[in-house]
Amino acid sequence: MSKQQTDDAVGLPPAPANPTTLPSFGGLSIDFSSDTSVAAPYAPAPLPDLAIDFGGPAVAAAPGGPGFVSASEGRTETKLLIVGSGPAGLTAAIYAARANLEPIVLAGSTPGGQLMLTSDVENYPGFPDGIQGPDLMALFRAQAERFGTHIVDVDIDRVDLSSRPFRIWARGVEYKAQAVIVATGASAMWLGLDSETRLRGRGVSACATCDGFFFRDKEIAVVGGGDTAFEEASYLTRFASKVHMLHRRDEFRASRIMVERARQNPKIEIHTNTEVEEVLGEERVTGLRLVDTETGVERQMAADGLFIAIGHQPNTEAFREWLELDAKGYLVVRDKTNSEIEGVFIAGDVHDHRYRQAVTAAGDGCMAAIDAERWLESQGITEANTLTAW
Ligand SMILES: Cc1cc2nc3c(=O)[nH]c(=O)nc-3n(C[C@H](O)[C@H](O)[C@H](O)COP(=O)(O)OP(=O)(O)OC[C@H]3O[C@@H](n4cnc5c(N)ncnc54)[C@H](O)[C@@H]3O)c2cc1C
């Protein structure tokens, strides 16, 4: 169905005469020509058509995202500041902006978050044919901006949560906010090979739950030696014809029972003292160049996919001094989205190492925005709004 047909079908207003082109999103070109700037409260404007030119690798070449936008312009004071622009942060922004909180999002050096590092997303509801990760996040961003969210693609480096307004610094600019949502996610750890980066989303992944389905009857490899690596390998045997577990040492951190279970699984073959030197393939993964860590002998292995399962790094650096961390370094939430500091809320993978999915992170962002709005009301910072149209 064409855009025009879609609009007609739901009786939306015609596109404005003067289309506006907003700054690009992490290197993606977004055409807002059919959008109205900030939506009128009574009738939602249509979502923009997206013109996305990957012009090379299917996904962002490196964490850090393709492009930065200067932090020096625009608003620096707000009722609600959101740190992070993955599914959690941008969903929080959509809800907060529609509740007239005029949020600022400090998007970080991976604008759009972890889904910018993958290609096909087939489990996010509403997209029966699947959608590319960067396209999905461009839609999130367009929806947040449409309601007046101010987004700055910058990492924060320091915070002071000792009193309100809370103060947050990013590249020398100070932001002040009555409430804060921390949605900085947890970055998957990678091996750091150029070939691995180049083939991310083209056979290289860090999420078995997300991408295992694409490897039906294929031969794949999993790197890692902890419980997560064994869990992922076992999960992947549902799809793959063969799963090679590659571990650079001859002992595993994983529990003995997990290792034993894997040894007994006819689909899993364990290779110890084995390190990946290069991921082979032009358009997609076709194999691996491996090295024996004891003898130095190299060999090649045919493989259609490579899953990296060596852990995640929660992005909590700036908050460590202020907020409680659990044993794995994730933020601790109390009663859904609250932190131990009133007015500071937490959403998404930065606290959740159980589900780690875009839809759960988005749900968390929604809850954090609602909690923040109610808290701001309770403090008399915003007027009680019984008509808030969530
Ligand atoms: C390879 C791969 C494939 C995946 N595929 C799927 C899939 O198919 N389906 C699915 O549901 N899930 C998938 N996931 C998981 C999904 O991406 C995450 O669960 C989800 O993105 C978490 O959302 P989040 O908003 O909590 O954090 P993230 O998406 O990690 O976003 C964190 C945000 O915080 C920002 N940030 C970090 N530090 C700072 C700082 N100091 N200052 C300011 N900002 C900061 C970052 O720039 C980023 O914008 C995949 C993950 C990976 C790694």
Short mmCIF file of N, CA, C and O in Angstrom, two decimals, residues 62-173:
data_model
loop_
_atom_site.label_atom_id
_atom_site.label_comp_id
_atom_site.label_asym_id
_atom_site.label_seq_id
_atom_site.Cartn_x
_atom_site.Cartn_y
_atom_site.Cartn_z
N ALA A 62 31.16 0.33 13.48
CA ALA A 62 31.76 0.17 14.79
C ALA A 62 30.85 0.78 15.83
O ALA A 62 30.13 1.71 15.54
N PRO A 63 30.90 0.28 17.07
CA PRO A 63 30.17 0.96 18.12
C PRO A 63 30.70 2.39 18.15
O PRO A 63 31.90 2.60 18.04
N GLY A 64 29.87 3.30 18.33
CA GLY A 64 30.31 4.68 18.21
C GLY A 64 29.49 5.35 17.14
O GLY A 64 29.36 6.56 17.11
N GLY A 65 28.86 4.52 16.29
CA GLY A 65 27.93 5.06 15.32
C GLY A 65 28.62 5.89 14.28
O GLY A 65 29.72 6.36 14.47
N PRO A 66 27.97 6.05 13.17
CA PRO A 66 28.61 6.74 12.07
C PRO A 66 28.77 8.24 12.28
O PRO A 66 29.72 8.82 11.82
N GLY A 67 27.89 8.90 12.96
CA GLY A 67 28.04 10.36 12.97
C GLY A 67 27.67 11.00 14.28
O GLY A 67 26.74 10.58 14.93
N PHE A 68 28.39 11.99 14.67
CA PHE A 68 28.07 12.76 15.86
C PHE A 68 27.42 14.07 15.48
O PHE A 68 27.73 14.66 14.47
N VAL A 69 26.54 14.57 16.34
CA VAL A 69 25.98 15.90 16.18
C VAL A 69 26.48 16.72 17.36
O VAL A 69 26.53 16.22 18.47
N SER A 70 26.85 17.94 17.12
CA SER A 70 27.41 18.77 18.18
C SER A 70 26.44 18.93 19.34
O SER A 70 25.24 19.04 19.16
N ALA A 71 26.98 18.95 20.55
CA ALA A 71 26.14 19.08 21.73
C ALA A 71 25.90 20.53 22.09
O ALA A 71 25.20 20.83 23.04
N SER A 72 26.48 21.45 21.37
CA SER A 72 26.53 22.80 21.89
C SER A 72 25.27 23.62 21.62
O SER A 72 25.10 24.68 22.17
N GLU A 73 24.37 23.13 20.78
CA GLU A 73 23.20 23.93 20.47
C GLU A 73 21.94 23.34 21.09
O GLU A 73 21.86 22.16 21.36
N GLY A 74 20.94 24.20 21.25
CA GLY A 74 19.64 23.73 21.70
C GLY A 74 19.46 23.83 23.19
O GLY A 74 20.31 24.34 23.91
N ARG A 75 18.32 23.29 23.64
CA ARG A 75 17.95 23.38 25.06
C ARG A 75 18.93 22.59 25.93
O ARG A 75 19.39 21.54 25.52
N THR A 76 19.17 23.11 27.11
CA THR A 76 20.02 22.35 28.05
C THR A 76 19.31 22.16 29.40
O THR A 76 19.88 21.57 30.30
N GLU A 77 18.10 22.69 29.53
CA GLU A 77 17.35 22.48 30.78
C GLU A 77 16.01 21.85 30.44
O GLU A 77 15.38 22.21 29.46
N THR A 78 15.61 20.93 31.29
CA THR A 78 14.39 20.18 30.97
C THR A 78 13.80 19.57 32.24
O THR A 78 14.49 19.43 33.25
N LYS A 79 12.53 19.21 32.13
CA LYS A 79 11.93 18.47 33.25
C LYS A 79 12.48 17.05 33.28
O LYS A 79 12.69 16.47 34.33
N LEU A 80 12.71 16.49 32.08
CA LEU A 80 13.16 15.09 32.03
C LEU A 80 14.29 14.92 31.02
O LEU A 80 14.13 15.23 29.84
N LEU A 81 15.38 14.41 31.49
CA LEU A 81 16.51 14.10 30.62
C LEU A 81 16.67 12.58 30.53
O LEU A 81 16.62 11.89 31.55
N ILE A 82 16.81 12.10 29.32
CA ILE A 82 16.95 10.66 29.09
C ILE A 82 18.35 10.39 28.55
O ILE A 82 18.76 11.04 27.58
N VAL A 83 19.06 9.49 29.18
CA VAL A 83 20.41 9.17 28.72
C VAL A 83 20.35 7.84 27.98
O VAL A 83 20.05 6.80 28.57
N GLY A 84 20.63 7.88 26.68
CA GLY A 84 20.59 6.66 25.86
C GLY A 84 19.47 6.74 24.85
O GLY A 84 18.38 7.27 25.13
N SER A 85 19.73 6.22 23.64
CA SER A 85 18.74 6.32 22.56
C SER A 85 18.50 4.98 21.88
O SER A 85 18.26 4.90 20.68
N GLY A 86 18.59 3.91 22.67
CA GLY A 86 18.16 2.60 22.17
C GLY A 86 16.64 2.51 22.32
O GLY A 86 15.96 3.51 22.58
N PRO A 87 16.10 1.30 22.18
CA PRO A 87 14.65 1.13 22.32
C PRO A 87 14.12 1.67 23.66
O PRO A 87 13.03 2.25 23.70
N ALA A 88 14.87 1.52 24.75
CA ALA A 88 14.38 1.99 26.05
C ALA A 88 14.33 3.52 26.08
O ALA A 88 13.30 4.11 26.41
N GLY A 89 15.43 4.16 25.71
CA GLY A 89 15.49 5.62 25.80
C GLY A 89 14.52 6.30 24.85
O GLY A 89 13.83 7.25 25.24
N LEU A 90 14.42 5.81 23.63
CA LEU A 90 13.55 6.48 22.66
C LEU A 90 12.07 6.21 22.95
O LEU A 90 11.22 7.07 22.71
N THR A 91 11.75 5.03 23.49
CA THR A 91 10.35 4.81 23.89
C THR A 91 10.00 5.73 25.06
O THR A 91 8.93 6.33 25.08
N ALA A 92 10.91 5.85 26.01
CA ALA A 92 10.67 6.79 27.12
C ALA A 92 10.45 8.20 26.56
O ALA A 92 9.56 8.93 27.01
N ALA A 93 11.22 8.57 25.55
CA ALA A 93 11.10 9.91 24.96
C ALA A 93 9.73 10.10 24.29
O ALA A 93 9.11 11.16 24.42
N ILE A 94 9.27 9.08 23.59
CA ILE A 94 7.95 9.19 22.93
C ILE A 94 6.86 9.44 23.98
O ILE A 94 6.04 10.34 23.86
N TYR A 95 6.90 8.66 25.05
CA TYR A 95 5.89 8.82 26.10
C TYR A 95 6.03 10.16 26.80
O TYR A 95 5.04 10.85 27.05
N ALA A 96 7.25 10.53 27.13
CA ALA A 96 7.46 11.78 27.87
C ALA A 96 7.09 12.99 27.01
O ALA A 96 6.50 13.95 27.50
N ALA A 97 7.43 12.93 25.73
CA ALA A 97 7.13 14.07 24.87
C ALA A 97 5.62 14.22 24.70
O ALA A 97 5.10 15.34 24.70
N ARG A 98 4.93 13.11 24.60
CA ARG A 98 3.47 13.19 24.46
C ARG A 98 2.80 13.64 25.75
O ARG A 98 1.65 14.06 25.75
N ALA A 99 3.52 13.55 26.87
CA ALA A 99 3.00 14.06 28.14
C ALA A 99 3.51 15.48 28.40
O ALA A 99 3.47 15.96 29.53
N ASN A 100 3.99 16.14 27.34
CA ASN A 100 4.46 17.54 27.41
C ASN A 100 5.63 17.75 28.35
O ASN A 100 5.79 18.83 28.91
N LEU A 101 6.46 16.76 28.54
CA LEU A 101 7.63 16.94 29.42
C LEU A 101 8.81 17.53 28.65
O LEU A 101 9.85 17.81 29.24
N GLU A 102 8.68 17.72 27.35
CA GLU A 102 9.73 18.29 26.50
C GLU A 102 11.10 17.68 26.82
O GLU A 102 12.05 18.36 27.21
N PRO A 103 11.20 16.36 26.68
CA PRO A 103 12.45 15.69 27.10
C PRO A 103 13.64 16.03 26.22
O PRO A 103 13.48 16.34 25.04
N ILE A 104 14.79 15.95 26.83
CA ILE A 104 16.06 15.97 26.08
C ILE A 104 16.60 14.55 26.13
O ILE A 104 16.60 13.92 27.20
N VAL A 105 17.06 14.04 25.00
CA VAL A 105 17.73 12.73 24.97
C VAL A 105 19.20 12.97 24.64
O VAL A 105 19.52 13.56 23.61
N LEU A 106 20.09 12.51 25.50
CA LEU A 106 21.52 12.50 25.16
C LEU A 106 21.78 11.08 24.65
O LEU A 106 21.77 10.10 25.41
N ALA A 107 21.95 11.00 23.33
CA ALA A 107 21.81 9.71 22.63
C ALA A 107 23.04 8.82 22.72
O ALA A 107 22.98 7.64 22.41
N GLY A 108 24.17 9.39 23.11
CA GLY A 108 25.37 8.57 23.22
C GLY A 108 26.05 8.36 21.89
O GLY A 108 25.60 8.83 20.84
N SER A 109 27.15 7.63 21.93
CA SER A 109 27.96 7.45 20.74
C SER A 109 27.46 6.30 19.86
O SER A 109 28.03 6.01 18.82
N THR A 110 26.39 5.61 20.30
CA THR A 110 25.71 4.67 19.40
C THR A 110 24.25 5.11 19.31
O THR A 110 23.36 4.52 19.91
N PRO A 111 24.00 6.18 18.55
CA PRO A 111 22.61 6.62 18.44
C PRO A 111 21.76 5.50 17.86
O PRO A 111 22.10 4.94 16.83
N GLY A 112 20.69 5.16 18.57
CA GLY A 112 19.85 4.03 18.13
C GLY A 112 20.16 2.75 18.90
O GLY A 112 19.38 1.82 18.88
N GLY A 113 21.32 2.69 19.54
CA GLY A 113 21.65 1.56 20.41
C GLY A 113 22.07 0.30 19.67
O GLY A 113 22.49 0.33 18.52
N GLN A 114 21.93 -0.81 20.37
CA GLN A 114 22.46 -2.11 19.90
C GLN A 114 21.86 -2.57 18.57
O GLN A 114 22.51 -3.28 17.81
N LEU A 115 20.62 -2.19 18.29
CA LEU A 115 20.02 -2.67 17.04
C LEU A 115 20.66 -2.03 15.82
O LEU A 115 20.45 -2.50 14.70
N MET A 116 21.45 -0.98 16.02
CA MET A 116 22.20 -0.41 14.90
C MET A 116 23.29 -1.37 14.43
O MET A 116 23.87 -1.20 13.37
N LEU A 117 23.59 -2.37 15.26
CA LEU A 117 24.68 -3.28 14.96
C LEU A 117 24.18 -4.60 14.38
O LEU A 117 24.90 -5.58 14.33
N THR A 118 22.93 -4.62 13.97
CA THR A 118 22.41 -5.86 13.40
C THR A 118 21.65 -5.55 12.12
O THR A 118 21.44 -4.38 11.78
N SER A 119 21.28 -6.58 11.39
CA SER A 119 20.51 -6.34 10.16
C SER A 119 19.05 -6.73 10.40
O SER A 119 18.27 -5.91 10.89
N ASP A 120 18.68 -7.98 10.12
CA ASP A 120 17.26 -8.35 10.21
C ASP A 120 16.77 -8.47 11.64
O ASP A 120 17.37 -9.17 12.45
N VAL A 121 15.65 -7.82 11.91
CA VAL A 121 14.96 -8.00 13.19
C VAL A 121 13.59 -8.58 12.85
O VAL A 121 12.79 -7.94 12.18
N GLU A 122 13.35 -9.80 13.29
CA GLU A 122 12.10 -10.47 12.91
C GLU A 122 11.17 -10.70 14.08
O GLU A 122 10.11 -11.28 13.92
N ASN A 123 11.60 -10.25 15.29
CA ASN A 123 10.75 -10.54 16.45
C ASN A 123 10.21 -9.28 17.10
O ASN A 123 9.66 -9.34 18.18
N TYR A 124 10.36 -8.12 16.43
CA TYR A 124 9.76 -6.91 17.00
C TYR A 124 8.33 -6.83 16.47
O TYR A 124 8.14 -6.79 15.25
N PRO A 125 7.35 -6.80 17.37
CA PRO A 125 5.96 -6.85 16.91
C PRO A 125 5.62 -5.70 15.97
O PRO A 125 6.14 -4.58 16.13
N GLY A 126 4.75 -5.97 15.02
CA GLY A 126 4.28 -4.92 14.12
C GLY A 126 4.96 -4.95 12.76
O GLY A 126 4.61 -4.17 11.87
N PHE A 127 5.94 -5.82 12.59
CA PHE A 127 6.67 -5.91 11.32
C PHE A 127 6.67 -7.36 10.84
O PHE A 127 7.65 -8.08 11.00
N PRO A 128 5.55 -7.80 10.28
CA PRO A 128 5.44 -9.23 9.93
C PRO A 128 6.48 -9.69 8.93
O PRO A 128 6.82 -10.87 8.89
N ASP A 129 7.01 -8.77 8.13
CA ASP A 129 8.05 -9.16 7.17
C ASP A 129 9.45 -8.90 7.71
O ASP A 129 10.43 -8.98 6.97
N GLY A 130 9.55 -8.52 8.98
CA GLY A 130 10.84 -8.17 9.56
C GLY A 130 11.24 -6.76 9.16
O GLY A 130 10.61 -6.13 8.30
N ILE A 131 12.26 -6.26 9.80
CA ILE A 131 12.76 -4.91 9.50
C ILE A 131 14.24 -4.88 9.85
O ILE A 131 14.70 -5.61 10.74
N GLN A 132 15.00 -4.06 9.14
CA GLN A 132 16.42 -3.91 9.46
C GLN A 132 16.55 -3.14 10.79
O GLN A 132 15.78 -2.19 11.03
N GLY A 133 17.50 -3.54 11.61
CA GLY A 133 17.67 -2.87 12.90
C GLY A 133 17.79 -1.35 12.78
O GLY A 133 17.07 -0.60 13.46
N PRO A 134 18.68 -0.83 11.91
CA PRO A 134 18.81 0.63 11.79
C PRO A 134 17.51 1.30 11.31
O PRO A 134 17.19 2.40 11.74
N ASP A 135 16.76 0.63 10.44
CA ASP A 135 15.48 1.21 9.98
C ASP A 135 14.50 1.32 11.15
O ASP A 135 13.79 2.32 11.30
N LEU A 136 14.47 0.26 11.96
CA LEU A 136 13.56 0.27 13.11
C LEU A 136 13.91 1.43 14.05
O LEU A 136 13.03 2.17 14.49
N MET A 137 15.19 1.61 14.29
CA MET A 137 15.59 2.66 15.23
C MET A 137 15.41 4.06 14.63
O MET A 137 15.16 5.02 15.36
N ALA A 138 15.49 4.16 13.30
CA ALA A 138 15.19 5.45 12.67
C ALA A 138 13.72 5.80 12.87
O ALA A 138 13.36 6.96 13.10
N LEU A 139 12.85 4.79 12.83
CA LEU A 139 11.42 5.02 13.08
C LEU A 139 11.18 5.44 14.53
O LEU A 139 10.41 6.36 14.81
N PHE A 140 11.84 4.77 15.47
CA PHE A 140 11.73 5.15 16.89
C PHE A 140 12.11 6.64 17.02
O PHE A 140 11.44 7.41 17.68
N ARG A 141 13.22 6.98 16.39
CA ARG A 141 13.73 8.35 16.56
C ARG A 141 12.79 9.38 15.94
O ARG A 141 12.50 10.42 16.53
N ALA A 142 12.30 9.05 14.74
CA ALA A 142 11.37 9.98 14.08
C ALA A 142 10.13 10.19 14.94
O ALA A 142 9.62 11.31 15.06
N GLN A 143 9.67 9.10 15.56
CA GLN A 143 8.45 9.20 16.38
C GLN A 143 8.71 10.05 17.63
O GLN A 143 7.87 10.85 18.02
N ALA A 144 9.87 9.91 18.22
CA ALA A 144 10.20 10.72 19.40
C ALA A 144 10.36 12.19 19.02
O ALA A 144 9.87 13.09 19.72
N GLU A 145 10.99 12.45 17.89
CA GLU A 145 11.23 13.85 17.48
C GLU A 145 9.93 14.52 17.05
O GLU A 145 9.75 15.71 17.24
N ARG A 146 9.03 13.73 16.50
CA ARG A 146 7.77 14.28 16.03
C ARG A 146 6.98 14.97 17.15
O ARG A 146 6.27 15.93 16.94
N PHE A 147 7.15 14.48 18.37
CA PHE A 147 6.41 15.08 19.49
C PHE A 147 7.25 16.09 20.26
O PHE A 147 6.88 16.50 21.34
N GLY A 148 8.39 16.47 19.73
CA GLY A 148 9.15 17.56 20.32
C GLY A 148 10.34 17.15 21.16
O GLY A 148 10.90 17.99 21.87
N THR A 149 10.79 15.90 21.08
CA THR A 149 11.99 15.50 21.82
C THR A 149 13.22 16.17 21.20
O THR A 149 13.36 16.18 19.98
N HIS A 150 14.09 16.69 22.04
CA HIS A 150 15.35 17.26 21.55
C HIS A 150 16.44 16.21 21.75
O HIS A 150 16.69 15.77 22.88
N ILE A 151 17.05 15.78 20.66
CA ILE A 151 18.03 14.69 20.75
C ILE A 151 19.42 15.20 20.38
O ILE A 151 19.59 15.88 19.37
N VAL A 152 20.39 14.89 21.23
CA VAL A 152 21.77 15.27 20.96
C VAL A 152 22.62 14.00 20.96
O VAL A 152 22.61 13.25 21.94
N ASP A 153 23.33 13.77 19.87
CA ASP A 153 24.12 12.53 19.76
C ASP A 153 25.47 12.70 20.43
O ASP A 153 26.48 12.97 19.78
N VAL A 154 25.46 12.54 21.73
CA VAL A 154 26.70 12.75 22.48
C VAL A 154 26.71 11.84 23.70
O VAL A 154 25.67 11.50 24.25
N ASP A 155 27.90 11.42 24.10
CA ASP A 155 28.06 10.63 25.33
C ASP A 155 28.11 11.55 26.54
O ASP A 155 28.74 12.61 26.47
N ILE A 156 27.50 11.15 27.63
CA ILE A 156 27.69 11.93 28.85
C ILE A 156 28.98 11.45 29.52
O ILE A 156 29.37 10.29 29.37
N ASP A 157 29.66 12.36 30.24
CA ASP A 157 30.88 11.89 30.91
C ASP A 157 30.83 12.02 32.41
O ASP A 157 31.62 11.41 33.11
N ARG A 158 29.87 12.84 32.94
CA ARG A 158 29.86 13.08 34.39
C ARG A 158 28.46 13.45 34.82
O ARG A 158 27.73 14.09 34.06
N VAL A 159 28.09 13.04 36.02
CA VAL A 159 26.77 13.44 36.53
C VAL A 159 26.92 13.88 37.98
O VAL A 159 27.85 13.45 38.68
N ASP A 160 26.01 14.74 38.43
CA ASP A 160 25.92 15.09 39.84
C ASP A 160 24.45 14.92 40.23
O ASP A 160 23.60 15.72 39.83
N LEU A 161 24.18 13.86 40.99
CA LEU A 161 22.80 13.54 41.35
C LEU A 161 22.55 13.89 42.82
O LEU A 161 21.61 13.38 43.44
N SER A 162 23.39 14.77 43.38
CA SER A 162 23.30 15.04 44.82
C SER A 162 22.09 15.89 45.17
O SER A 162 21.60 15.84 46.29
N SER A 163 21.63 16.72 44.25
CA SER A 163 20.46 17.55 44.53
C SER A 163 19.79 17.89 43.21
O SER A 163 20.36 17.67 42.14
N ARG A 164 18.56 18.44 43.30
CA ARG A 164 17.84 18.82 42.09
C ARG A 164 17.94 20.31 41.85
O ARG A 164 17.93 21.06 42.82
N PRO A 165 18.02 20.76 40.61
CA PRO A 165 18.03 19.92 39.42
C PRO A 165 19.28 19.06 39.33
O PRO A 165 20.37 19.50 39.72
N PHE A 166 19.11 17.84 38.80
CA PHE A 166 20.26 16.98 38.56
C PHE A 166 21.10 17.61 37.47
O PHE A 166 20.58 18.27 36.56
N ARG A 167 22.42 17.40 37.55
CA ARG A 167 23.31 18.00 36.55
C ARG A 167 24.07 16.90 35.82
O ARG A 167 24.58 15.96 36.43
N ILE A 168 24.13 17.07 34.51
CA ILE A 168 24.78 16.06 33.66
C ILE A 168 25.64 16.77 32.64
O ILE A 168 25.20 17.75 32.03
N TRP A 169 26.86 16.32 32.47
CA TRP A 169 27.78 16.96 31.53
C TRP A 169 28.07 16.05 30.34
O TRP A 169 28.28 14.84 30.51
N ALA A 170 28.10 16.67 29.18
CA ALA A 170 28.47 15.94 27.96
C ALA A 170 29.32 16.86 27.10
O ALA A 170 28.84 17.92 26.70
N ARG A 171 30.53 16.45 26.83
CA ARG A 171 31.45 17.26 26.01
C ARG A 171 31.48 18.72 26.45
O ARG A 171 31.33 19.63 25.63
N GLY A 172 31.57 18.95 27.74
CA GLY A 172 31.73 20.31 28.25
C GLY A 172 30.43 21.08 28.40
O GLY A 172 30.44 22.18 28.94
N VAL A 173 29.31 20.53 27.94
CA VAL A 173 28.02 21.22 28.07
C VAL A 173 27.31 20.68 29.30
O VAL A 173 27.25 19.47 29.51
#
